[in-house]
mmCIF file of N, CA and C in Angstrom:
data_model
loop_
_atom_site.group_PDB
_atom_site.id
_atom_site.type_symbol
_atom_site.label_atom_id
_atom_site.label_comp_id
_atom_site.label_asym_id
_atom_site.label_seq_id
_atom_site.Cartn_x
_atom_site.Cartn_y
_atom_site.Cartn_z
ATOM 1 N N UNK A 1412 0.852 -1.179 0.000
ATOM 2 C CA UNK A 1412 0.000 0.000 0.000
ATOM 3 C C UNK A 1412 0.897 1.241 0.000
ATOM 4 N N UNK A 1413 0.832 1.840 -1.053
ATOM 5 C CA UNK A 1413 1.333 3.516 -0.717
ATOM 6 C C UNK A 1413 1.271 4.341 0.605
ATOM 7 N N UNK A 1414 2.613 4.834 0.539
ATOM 8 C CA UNK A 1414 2.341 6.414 2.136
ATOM 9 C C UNK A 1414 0.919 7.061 1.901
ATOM 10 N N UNK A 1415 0.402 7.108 0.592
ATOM 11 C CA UNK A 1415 -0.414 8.313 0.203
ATOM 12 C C UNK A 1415 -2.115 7.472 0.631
ATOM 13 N N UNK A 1416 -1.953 5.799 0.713
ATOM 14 C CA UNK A 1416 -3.276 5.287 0.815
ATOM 15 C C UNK A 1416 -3.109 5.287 2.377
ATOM 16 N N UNK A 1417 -1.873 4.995 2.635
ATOM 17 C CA UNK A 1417 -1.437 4.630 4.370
ATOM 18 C C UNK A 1417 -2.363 5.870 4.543
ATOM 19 N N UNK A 1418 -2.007 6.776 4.787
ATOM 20 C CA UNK A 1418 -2.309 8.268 5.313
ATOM 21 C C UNK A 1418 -3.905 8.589 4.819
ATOM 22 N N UNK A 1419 -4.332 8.130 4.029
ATOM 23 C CA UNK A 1419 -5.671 8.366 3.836
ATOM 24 C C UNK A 1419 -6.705 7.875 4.824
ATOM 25 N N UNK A 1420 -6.235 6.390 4.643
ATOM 26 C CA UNK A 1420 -6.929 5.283 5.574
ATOM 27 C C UNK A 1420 -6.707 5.721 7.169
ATOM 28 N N UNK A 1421 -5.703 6.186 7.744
ATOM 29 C CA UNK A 1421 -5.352 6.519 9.006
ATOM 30 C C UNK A 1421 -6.465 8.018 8.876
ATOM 31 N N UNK A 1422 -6.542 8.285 8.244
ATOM 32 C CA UNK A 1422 -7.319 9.732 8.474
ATOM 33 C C UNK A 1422 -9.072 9.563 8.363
ATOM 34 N N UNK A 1423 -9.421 8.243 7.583
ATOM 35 C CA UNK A 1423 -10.701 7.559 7.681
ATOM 36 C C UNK A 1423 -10.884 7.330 9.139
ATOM 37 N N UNK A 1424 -10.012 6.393 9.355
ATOM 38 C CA UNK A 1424 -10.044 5.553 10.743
ATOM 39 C C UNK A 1424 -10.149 6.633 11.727
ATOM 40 N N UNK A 1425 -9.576 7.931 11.746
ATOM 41 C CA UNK A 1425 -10.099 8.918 13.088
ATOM 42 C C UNK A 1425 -11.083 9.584 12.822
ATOM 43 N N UNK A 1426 -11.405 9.922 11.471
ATOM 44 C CA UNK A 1426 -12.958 10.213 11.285
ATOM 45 C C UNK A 1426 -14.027 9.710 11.884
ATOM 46 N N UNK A 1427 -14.210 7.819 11.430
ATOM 47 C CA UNK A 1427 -14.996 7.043 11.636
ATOM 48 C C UNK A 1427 -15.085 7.197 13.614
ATOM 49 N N UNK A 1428 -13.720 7.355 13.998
ATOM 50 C CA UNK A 1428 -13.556 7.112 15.644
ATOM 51 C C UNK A 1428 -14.382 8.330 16.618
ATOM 52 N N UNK A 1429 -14.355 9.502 16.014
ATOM 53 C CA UNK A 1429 -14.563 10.373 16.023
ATOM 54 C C UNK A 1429 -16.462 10.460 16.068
ATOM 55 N N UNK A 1430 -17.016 9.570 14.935
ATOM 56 C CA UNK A 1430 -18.477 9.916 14.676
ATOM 57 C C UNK A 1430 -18.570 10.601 13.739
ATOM 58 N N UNK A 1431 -18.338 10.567 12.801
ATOM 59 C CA UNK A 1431 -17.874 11.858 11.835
ATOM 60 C C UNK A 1431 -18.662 11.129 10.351
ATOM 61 N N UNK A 1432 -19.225 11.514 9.879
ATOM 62 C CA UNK A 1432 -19.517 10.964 8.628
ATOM 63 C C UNK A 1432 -18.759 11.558 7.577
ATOM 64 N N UNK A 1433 -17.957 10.959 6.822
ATOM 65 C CA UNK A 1433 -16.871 11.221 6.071
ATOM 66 C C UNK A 1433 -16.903 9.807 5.005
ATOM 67 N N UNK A 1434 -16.296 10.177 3.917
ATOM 68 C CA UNK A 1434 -15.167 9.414 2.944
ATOM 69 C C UNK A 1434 -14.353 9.637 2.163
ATOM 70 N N UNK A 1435 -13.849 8.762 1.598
ATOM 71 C CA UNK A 1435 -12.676 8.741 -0.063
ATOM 72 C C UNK A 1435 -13.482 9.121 -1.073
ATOM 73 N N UNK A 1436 -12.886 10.239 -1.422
ATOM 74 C CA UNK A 1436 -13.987 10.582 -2.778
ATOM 75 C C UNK A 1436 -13.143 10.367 -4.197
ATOM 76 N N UNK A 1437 -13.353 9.296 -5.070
ATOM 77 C CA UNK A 1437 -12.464 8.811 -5.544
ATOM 78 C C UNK A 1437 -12.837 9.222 -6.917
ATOM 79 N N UNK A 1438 -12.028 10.131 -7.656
ATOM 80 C CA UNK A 1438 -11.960 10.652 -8.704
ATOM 81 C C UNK A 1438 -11.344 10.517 -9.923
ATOM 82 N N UNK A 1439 -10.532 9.557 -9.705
ATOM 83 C CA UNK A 1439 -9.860 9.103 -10.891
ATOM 84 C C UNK A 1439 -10.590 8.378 -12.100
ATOM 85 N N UNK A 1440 -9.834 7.616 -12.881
ATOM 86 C CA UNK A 1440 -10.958 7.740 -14.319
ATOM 87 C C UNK A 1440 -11.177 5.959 -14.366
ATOM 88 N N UNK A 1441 -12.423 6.352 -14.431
ATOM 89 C CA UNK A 1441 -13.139 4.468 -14.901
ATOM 90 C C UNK A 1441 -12.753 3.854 -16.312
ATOM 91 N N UNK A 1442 -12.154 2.848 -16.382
ATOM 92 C CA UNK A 1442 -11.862 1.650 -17.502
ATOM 93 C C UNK A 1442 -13.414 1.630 -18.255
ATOM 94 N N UNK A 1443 -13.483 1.870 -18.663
ATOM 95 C CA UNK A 1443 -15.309 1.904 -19.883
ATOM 96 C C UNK A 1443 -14.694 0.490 -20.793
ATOM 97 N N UNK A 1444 -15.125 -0.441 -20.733
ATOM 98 C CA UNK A 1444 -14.381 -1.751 -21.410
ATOM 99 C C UNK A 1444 -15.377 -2.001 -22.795
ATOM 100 N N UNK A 1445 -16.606 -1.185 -23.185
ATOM 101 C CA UNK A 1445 -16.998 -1.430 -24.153
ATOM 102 C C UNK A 1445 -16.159 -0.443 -24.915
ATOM 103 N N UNK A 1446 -15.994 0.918 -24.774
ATOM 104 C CA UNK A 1446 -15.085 1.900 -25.573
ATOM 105 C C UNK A 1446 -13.101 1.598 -25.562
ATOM 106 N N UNK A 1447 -13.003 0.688 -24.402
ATOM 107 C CA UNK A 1447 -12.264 -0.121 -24.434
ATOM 108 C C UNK A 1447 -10.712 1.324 -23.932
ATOM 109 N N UNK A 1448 -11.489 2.373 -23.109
ATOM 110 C CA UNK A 1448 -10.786 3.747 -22.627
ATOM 111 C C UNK A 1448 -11.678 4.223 -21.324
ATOM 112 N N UNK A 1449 -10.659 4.904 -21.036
ATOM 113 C CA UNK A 1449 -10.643 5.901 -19.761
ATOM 114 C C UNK A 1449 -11.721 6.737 -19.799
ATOM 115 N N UNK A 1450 -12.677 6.405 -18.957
ATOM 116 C CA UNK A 1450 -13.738 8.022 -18.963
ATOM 117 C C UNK A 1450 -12.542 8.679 -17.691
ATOM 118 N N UNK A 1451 -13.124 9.887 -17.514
ATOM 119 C CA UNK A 1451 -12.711 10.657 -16.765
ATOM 120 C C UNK A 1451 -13.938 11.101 -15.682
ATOM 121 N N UNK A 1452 -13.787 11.441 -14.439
ATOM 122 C CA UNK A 1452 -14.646 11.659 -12.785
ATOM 123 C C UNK A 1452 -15.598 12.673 -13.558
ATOM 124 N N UNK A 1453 -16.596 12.638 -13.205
ATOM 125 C CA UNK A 1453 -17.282 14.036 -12.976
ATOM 126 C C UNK A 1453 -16.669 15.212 -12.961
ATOM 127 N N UNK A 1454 -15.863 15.391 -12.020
ATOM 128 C CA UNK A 1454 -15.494 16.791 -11.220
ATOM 129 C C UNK A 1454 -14.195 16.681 -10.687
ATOM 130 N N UNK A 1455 -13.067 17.429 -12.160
ATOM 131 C CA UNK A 1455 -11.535 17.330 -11.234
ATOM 132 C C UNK A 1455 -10.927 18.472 -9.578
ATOM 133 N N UNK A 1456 -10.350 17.627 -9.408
ATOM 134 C CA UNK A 1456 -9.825 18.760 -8.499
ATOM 135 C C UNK A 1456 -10.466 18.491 -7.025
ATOM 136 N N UNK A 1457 -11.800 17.467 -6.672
ATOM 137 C CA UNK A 1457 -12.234 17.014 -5.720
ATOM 138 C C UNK A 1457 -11.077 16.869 -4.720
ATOM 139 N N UNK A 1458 -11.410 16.880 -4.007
ATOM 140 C CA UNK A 1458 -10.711 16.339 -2.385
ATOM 141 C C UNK A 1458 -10.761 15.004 -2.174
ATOM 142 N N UNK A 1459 -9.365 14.356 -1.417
ATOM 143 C CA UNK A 1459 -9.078 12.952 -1.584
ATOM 144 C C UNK A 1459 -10.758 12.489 -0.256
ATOM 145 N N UNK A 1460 -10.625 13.407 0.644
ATOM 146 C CA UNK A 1460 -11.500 12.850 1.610
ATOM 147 C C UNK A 1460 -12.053 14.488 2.143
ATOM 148 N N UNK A 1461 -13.811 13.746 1.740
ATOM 149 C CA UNK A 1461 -14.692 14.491 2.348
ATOM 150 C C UNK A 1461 -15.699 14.135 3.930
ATOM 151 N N UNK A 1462 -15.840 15.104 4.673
ATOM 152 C CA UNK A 1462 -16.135 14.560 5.842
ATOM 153 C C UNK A 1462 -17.192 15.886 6.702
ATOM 154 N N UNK A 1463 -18.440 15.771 7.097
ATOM 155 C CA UNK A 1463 -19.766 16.042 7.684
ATOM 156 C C UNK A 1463 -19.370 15.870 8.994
ATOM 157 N N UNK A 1464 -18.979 16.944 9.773
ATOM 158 C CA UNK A 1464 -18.682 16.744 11.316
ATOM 159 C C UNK A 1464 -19.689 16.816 12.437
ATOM 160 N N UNK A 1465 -20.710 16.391 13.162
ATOM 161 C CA UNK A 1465 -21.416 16.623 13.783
ATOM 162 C C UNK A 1465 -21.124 17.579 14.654
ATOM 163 N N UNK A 1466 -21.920 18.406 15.626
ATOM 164 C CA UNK A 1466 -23.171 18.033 15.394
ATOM 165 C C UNK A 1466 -23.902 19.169 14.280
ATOM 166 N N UNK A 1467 -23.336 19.726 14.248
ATOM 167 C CA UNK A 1467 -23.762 21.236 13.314
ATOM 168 C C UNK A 1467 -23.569 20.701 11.828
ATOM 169 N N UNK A 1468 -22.745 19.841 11.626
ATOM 170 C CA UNK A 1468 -22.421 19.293 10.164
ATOM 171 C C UNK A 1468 -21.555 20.139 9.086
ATOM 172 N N UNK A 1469 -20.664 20.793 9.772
ATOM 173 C CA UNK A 1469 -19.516 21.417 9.497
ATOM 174 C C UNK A 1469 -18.722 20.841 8.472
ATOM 175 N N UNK A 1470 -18.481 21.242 7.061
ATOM 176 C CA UNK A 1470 -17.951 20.423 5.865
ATOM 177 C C UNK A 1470 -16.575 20.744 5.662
ATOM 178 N N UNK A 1471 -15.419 19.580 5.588
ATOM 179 C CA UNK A 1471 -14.162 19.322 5.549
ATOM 180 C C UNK A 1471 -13.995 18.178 4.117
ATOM 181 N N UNK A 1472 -12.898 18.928 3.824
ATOM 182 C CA UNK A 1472 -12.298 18.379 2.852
ATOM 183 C C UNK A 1472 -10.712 18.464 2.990
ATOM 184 N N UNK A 1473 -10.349 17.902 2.661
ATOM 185 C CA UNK A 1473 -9.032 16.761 3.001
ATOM 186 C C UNK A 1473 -8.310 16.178 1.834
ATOM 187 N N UNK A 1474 -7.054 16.937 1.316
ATOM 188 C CA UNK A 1474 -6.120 16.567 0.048
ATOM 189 C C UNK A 1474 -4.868 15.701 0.632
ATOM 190 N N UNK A 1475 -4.883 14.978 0.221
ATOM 191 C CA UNK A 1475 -3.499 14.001 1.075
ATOM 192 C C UNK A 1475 -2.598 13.930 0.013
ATOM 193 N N UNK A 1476 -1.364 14.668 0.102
ATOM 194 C CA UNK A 1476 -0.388 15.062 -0.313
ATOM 195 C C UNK A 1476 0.771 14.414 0.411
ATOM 196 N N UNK A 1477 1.497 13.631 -0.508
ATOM 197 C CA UNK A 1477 3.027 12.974 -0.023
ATOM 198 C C UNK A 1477 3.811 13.709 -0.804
ATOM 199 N N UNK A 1478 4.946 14.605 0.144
ATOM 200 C CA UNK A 1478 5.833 15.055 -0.936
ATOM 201 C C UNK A 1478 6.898 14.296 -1.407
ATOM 202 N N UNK A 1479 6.984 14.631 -2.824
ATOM 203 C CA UNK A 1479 6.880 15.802 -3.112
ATOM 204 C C UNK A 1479 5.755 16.051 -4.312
ATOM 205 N N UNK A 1480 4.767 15.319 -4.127
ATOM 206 C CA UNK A 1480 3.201 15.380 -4.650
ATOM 207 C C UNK A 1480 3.076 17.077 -4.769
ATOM 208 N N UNK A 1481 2.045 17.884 -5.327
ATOM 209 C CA UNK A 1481 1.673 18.983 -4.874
ATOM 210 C C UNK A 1481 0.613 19.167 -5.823
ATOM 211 N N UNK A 1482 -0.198 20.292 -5.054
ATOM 212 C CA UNK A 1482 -1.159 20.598 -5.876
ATOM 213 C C UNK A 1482 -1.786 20.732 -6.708
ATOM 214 N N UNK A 1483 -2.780 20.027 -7.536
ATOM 215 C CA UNK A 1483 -2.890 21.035 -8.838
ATOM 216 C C UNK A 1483 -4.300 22.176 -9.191
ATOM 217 N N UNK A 1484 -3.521 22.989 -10.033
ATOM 218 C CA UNK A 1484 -4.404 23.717 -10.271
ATOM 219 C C UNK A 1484 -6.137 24.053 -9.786
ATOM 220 N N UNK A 1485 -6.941 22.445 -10.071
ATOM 221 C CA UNK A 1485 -7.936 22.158 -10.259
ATOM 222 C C UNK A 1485 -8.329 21.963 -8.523
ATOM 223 N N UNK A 1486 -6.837 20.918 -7.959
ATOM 224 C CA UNK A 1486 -7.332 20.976 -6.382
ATOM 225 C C UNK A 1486 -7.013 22.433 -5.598
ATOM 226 N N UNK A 1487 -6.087 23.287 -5.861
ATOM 227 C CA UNK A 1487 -6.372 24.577 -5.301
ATOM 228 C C UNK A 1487 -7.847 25.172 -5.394
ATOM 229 N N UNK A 1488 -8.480 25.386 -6.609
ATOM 230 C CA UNK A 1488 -9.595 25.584 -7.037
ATOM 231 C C UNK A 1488 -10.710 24.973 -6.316
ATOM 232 N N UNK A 1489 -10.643 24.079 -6.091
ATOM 233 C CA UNK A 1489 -11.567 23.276 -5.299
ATOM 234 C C UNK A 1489 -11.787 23.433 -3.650
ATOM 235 N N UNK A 1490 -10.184 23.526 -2.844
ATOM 236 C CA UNK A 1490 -10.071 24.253 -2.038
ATOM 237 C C UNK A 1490 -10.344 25.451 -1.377
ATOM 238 N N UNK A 1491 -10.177 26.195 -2.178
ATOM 239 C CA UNK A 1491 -10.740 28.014 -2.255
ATOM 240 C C UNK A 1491 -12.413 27.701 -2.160
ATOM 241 N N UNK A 1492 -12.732 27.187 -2.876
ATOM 242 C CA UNK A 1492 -14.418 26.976 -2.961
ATOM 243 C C UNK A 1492 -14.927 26.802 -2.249
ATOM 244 N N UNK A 1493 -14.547 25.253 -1.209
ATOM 245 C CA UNK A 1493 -14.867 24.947 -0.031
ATOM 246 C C UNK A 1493 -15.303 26.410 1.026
ATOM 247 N N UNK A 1494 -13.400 26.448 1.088
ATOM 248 C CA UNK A 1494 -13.617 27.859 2.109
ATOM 249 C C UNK A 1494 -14.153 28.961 1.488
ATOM 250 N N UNK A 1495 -14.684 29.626 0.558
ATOM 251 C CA UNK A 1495 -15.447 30.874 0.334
ATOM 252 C C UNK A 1495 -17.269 30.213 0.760
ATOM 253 N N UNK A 1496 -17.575 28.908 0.414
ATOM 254 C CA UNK A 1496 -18.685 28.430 1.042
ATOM 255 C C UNK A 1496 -18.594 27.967 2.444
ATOM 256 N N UNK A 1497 -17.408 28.613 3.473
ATOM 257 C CA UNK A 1497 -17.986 27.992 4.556
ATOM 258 C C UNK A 1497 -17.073 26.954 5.088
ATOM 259 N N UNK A 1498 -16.942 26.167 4.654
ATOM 260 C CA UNK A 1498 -16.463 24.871 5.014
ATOM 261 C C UNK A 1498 -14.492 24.968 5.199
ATOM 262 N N UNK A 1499 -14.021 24.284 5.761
ATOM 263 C CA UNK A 1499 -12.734 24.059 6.302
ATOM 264 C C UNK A 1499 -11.861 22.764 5.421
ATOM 265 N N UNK A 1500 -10.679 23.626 5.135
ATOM 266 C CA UNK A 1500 -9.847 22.625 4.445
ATOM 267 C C UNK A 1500 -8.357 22.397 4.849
ATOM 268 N N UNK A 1501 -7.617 21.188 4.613
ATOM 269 C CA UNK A 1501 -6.386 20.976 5.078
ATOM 270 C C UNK A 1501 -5.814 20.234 4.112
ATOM 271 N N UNK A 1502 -4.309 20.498 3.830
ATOM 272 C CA UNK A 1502 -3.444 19.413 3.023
ATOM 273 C C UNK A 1502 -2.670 18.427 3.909
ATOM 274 N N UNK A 1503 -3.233 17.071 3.893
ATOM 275 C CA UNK A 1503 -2.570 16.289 4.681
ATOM 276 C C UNK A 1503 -1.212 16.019 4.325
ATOM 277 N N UNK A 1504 0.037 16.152 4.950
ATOM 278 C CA UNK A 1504 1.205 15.787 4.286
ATOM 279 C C UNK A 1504 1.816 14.279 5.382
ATOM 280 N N UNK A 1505 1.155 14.512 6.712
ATOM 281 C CA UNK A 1505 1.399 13.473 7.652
ATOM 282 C C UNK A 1505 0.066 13.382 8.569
ATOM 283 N N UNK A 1506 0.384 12.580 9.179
ATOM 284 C CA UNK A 1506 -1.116 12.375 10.394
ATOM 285 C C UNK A 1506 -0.540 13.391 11.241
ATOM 286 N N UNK A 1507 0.376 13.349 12.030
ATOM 287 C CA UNK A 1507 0.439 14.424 13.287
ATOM 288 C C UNK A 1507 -0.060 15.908 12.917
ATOM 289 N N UNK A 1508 0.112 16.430 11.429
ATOM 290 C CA UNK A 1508 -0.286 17.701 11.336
ATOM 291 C C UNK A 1508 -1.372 17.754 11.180
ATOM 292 N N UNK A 1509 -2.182 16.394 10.595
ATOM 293 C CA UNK A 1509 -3.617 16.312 10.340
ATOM 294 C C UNK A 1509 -4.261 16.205 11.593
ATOM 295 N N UNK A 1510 -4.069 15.876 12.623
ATOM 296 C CA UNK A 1510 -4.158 15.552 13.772
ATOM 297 C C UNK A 1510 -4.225 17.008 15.091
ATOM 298 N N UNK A 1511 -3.231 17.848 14.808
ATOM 299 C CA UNK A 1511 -3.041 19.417 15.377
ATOM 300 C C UNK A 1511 -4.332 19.955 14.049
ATOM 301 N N UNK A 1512 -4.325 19.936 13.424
ATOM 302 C CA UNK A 1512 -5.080 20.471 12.420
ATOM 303 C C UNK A 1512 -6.576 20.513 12.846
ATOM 304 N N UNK A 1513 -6.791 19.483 13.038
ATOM 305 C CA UNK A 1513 -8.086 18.642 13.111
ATOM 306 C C UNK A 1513 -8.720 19.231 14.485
ATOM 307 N N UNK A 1514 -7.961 19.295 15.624
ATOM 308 C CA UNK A 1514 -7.842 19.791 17.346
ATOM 309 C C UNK A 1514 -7.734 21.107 17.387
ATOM 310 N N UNK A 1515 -7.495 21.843 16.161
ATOM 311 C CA UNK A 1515 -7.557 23.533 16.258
ATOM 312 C C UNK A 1515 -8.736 23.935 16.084
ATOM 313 N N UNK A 1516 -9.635 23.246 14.930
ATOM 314 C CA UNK A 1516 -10.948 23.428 14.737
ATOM 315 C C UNK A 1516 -11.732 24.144 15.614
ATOM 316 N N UNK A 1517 -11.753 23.383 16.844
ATOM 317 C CA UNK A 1517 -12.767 23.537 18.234
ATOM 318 C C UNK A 1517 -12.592 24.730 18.506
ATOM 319 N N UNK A 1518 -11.102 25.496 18.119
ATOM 320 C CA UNK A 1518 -10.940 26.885 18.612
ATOM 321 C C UNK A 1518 -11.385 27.991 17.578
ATOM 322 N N UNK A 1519 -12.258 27.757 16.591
ATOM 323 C CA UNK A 1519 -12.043 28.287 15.240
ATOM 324 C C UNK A 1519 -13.866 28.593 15.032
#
């Protein structure tokens, strides 16, 4: 398993621990085996993990970034969006920062 699934899954697992309704929002492109090619997601630039925090239902989105991975375009874009609607975003690069990240909230 990749650092980048390691770190996803560890960030599910404190969601789920948490009460948190969250997931993997998985965007990459489907095998179409009659066209015998790649469709492409709906919507680039999504967040690796989206997550509904009780009890107010406070919306987080979550890019899990191993460097030296980085952004693109489409996920900055997506980011900004979140937060101009409201909602709270973080680039995971490890659990401990996702983790201080996550525990600042309450003060926010």
């Amino acid at each position: 398993m990749s650092k980048s699934n390691q770190l996803t899954n560890q960030i599910l697992q404190f969601f789920y621990e948490q009460k948190s309704y969250c997931w993997r929002q998985n965007t990459g492109g489907i095998f179409d085996l009659r066209k015998r090619t790649y469709r492409t997601g709906a919507k680039k630039g999504v967040s690796d993990i989206l997550c509904c925090l009780p009890p107010m239902g406070r919306f987080l989105a979550i890019e899990v970034k191993i460097p030296p991975d980085k952004l693109s375009p489409e996920q900055e874009g997506f980011l900004l969006n979140v937060k101009h609607s409201g909602g709270s975003t973080f680039v995971a690069k490890d659990f401990a920062s996702f983790v201080h990240w996550f525990k600042s909230l309450s003060t926010k």
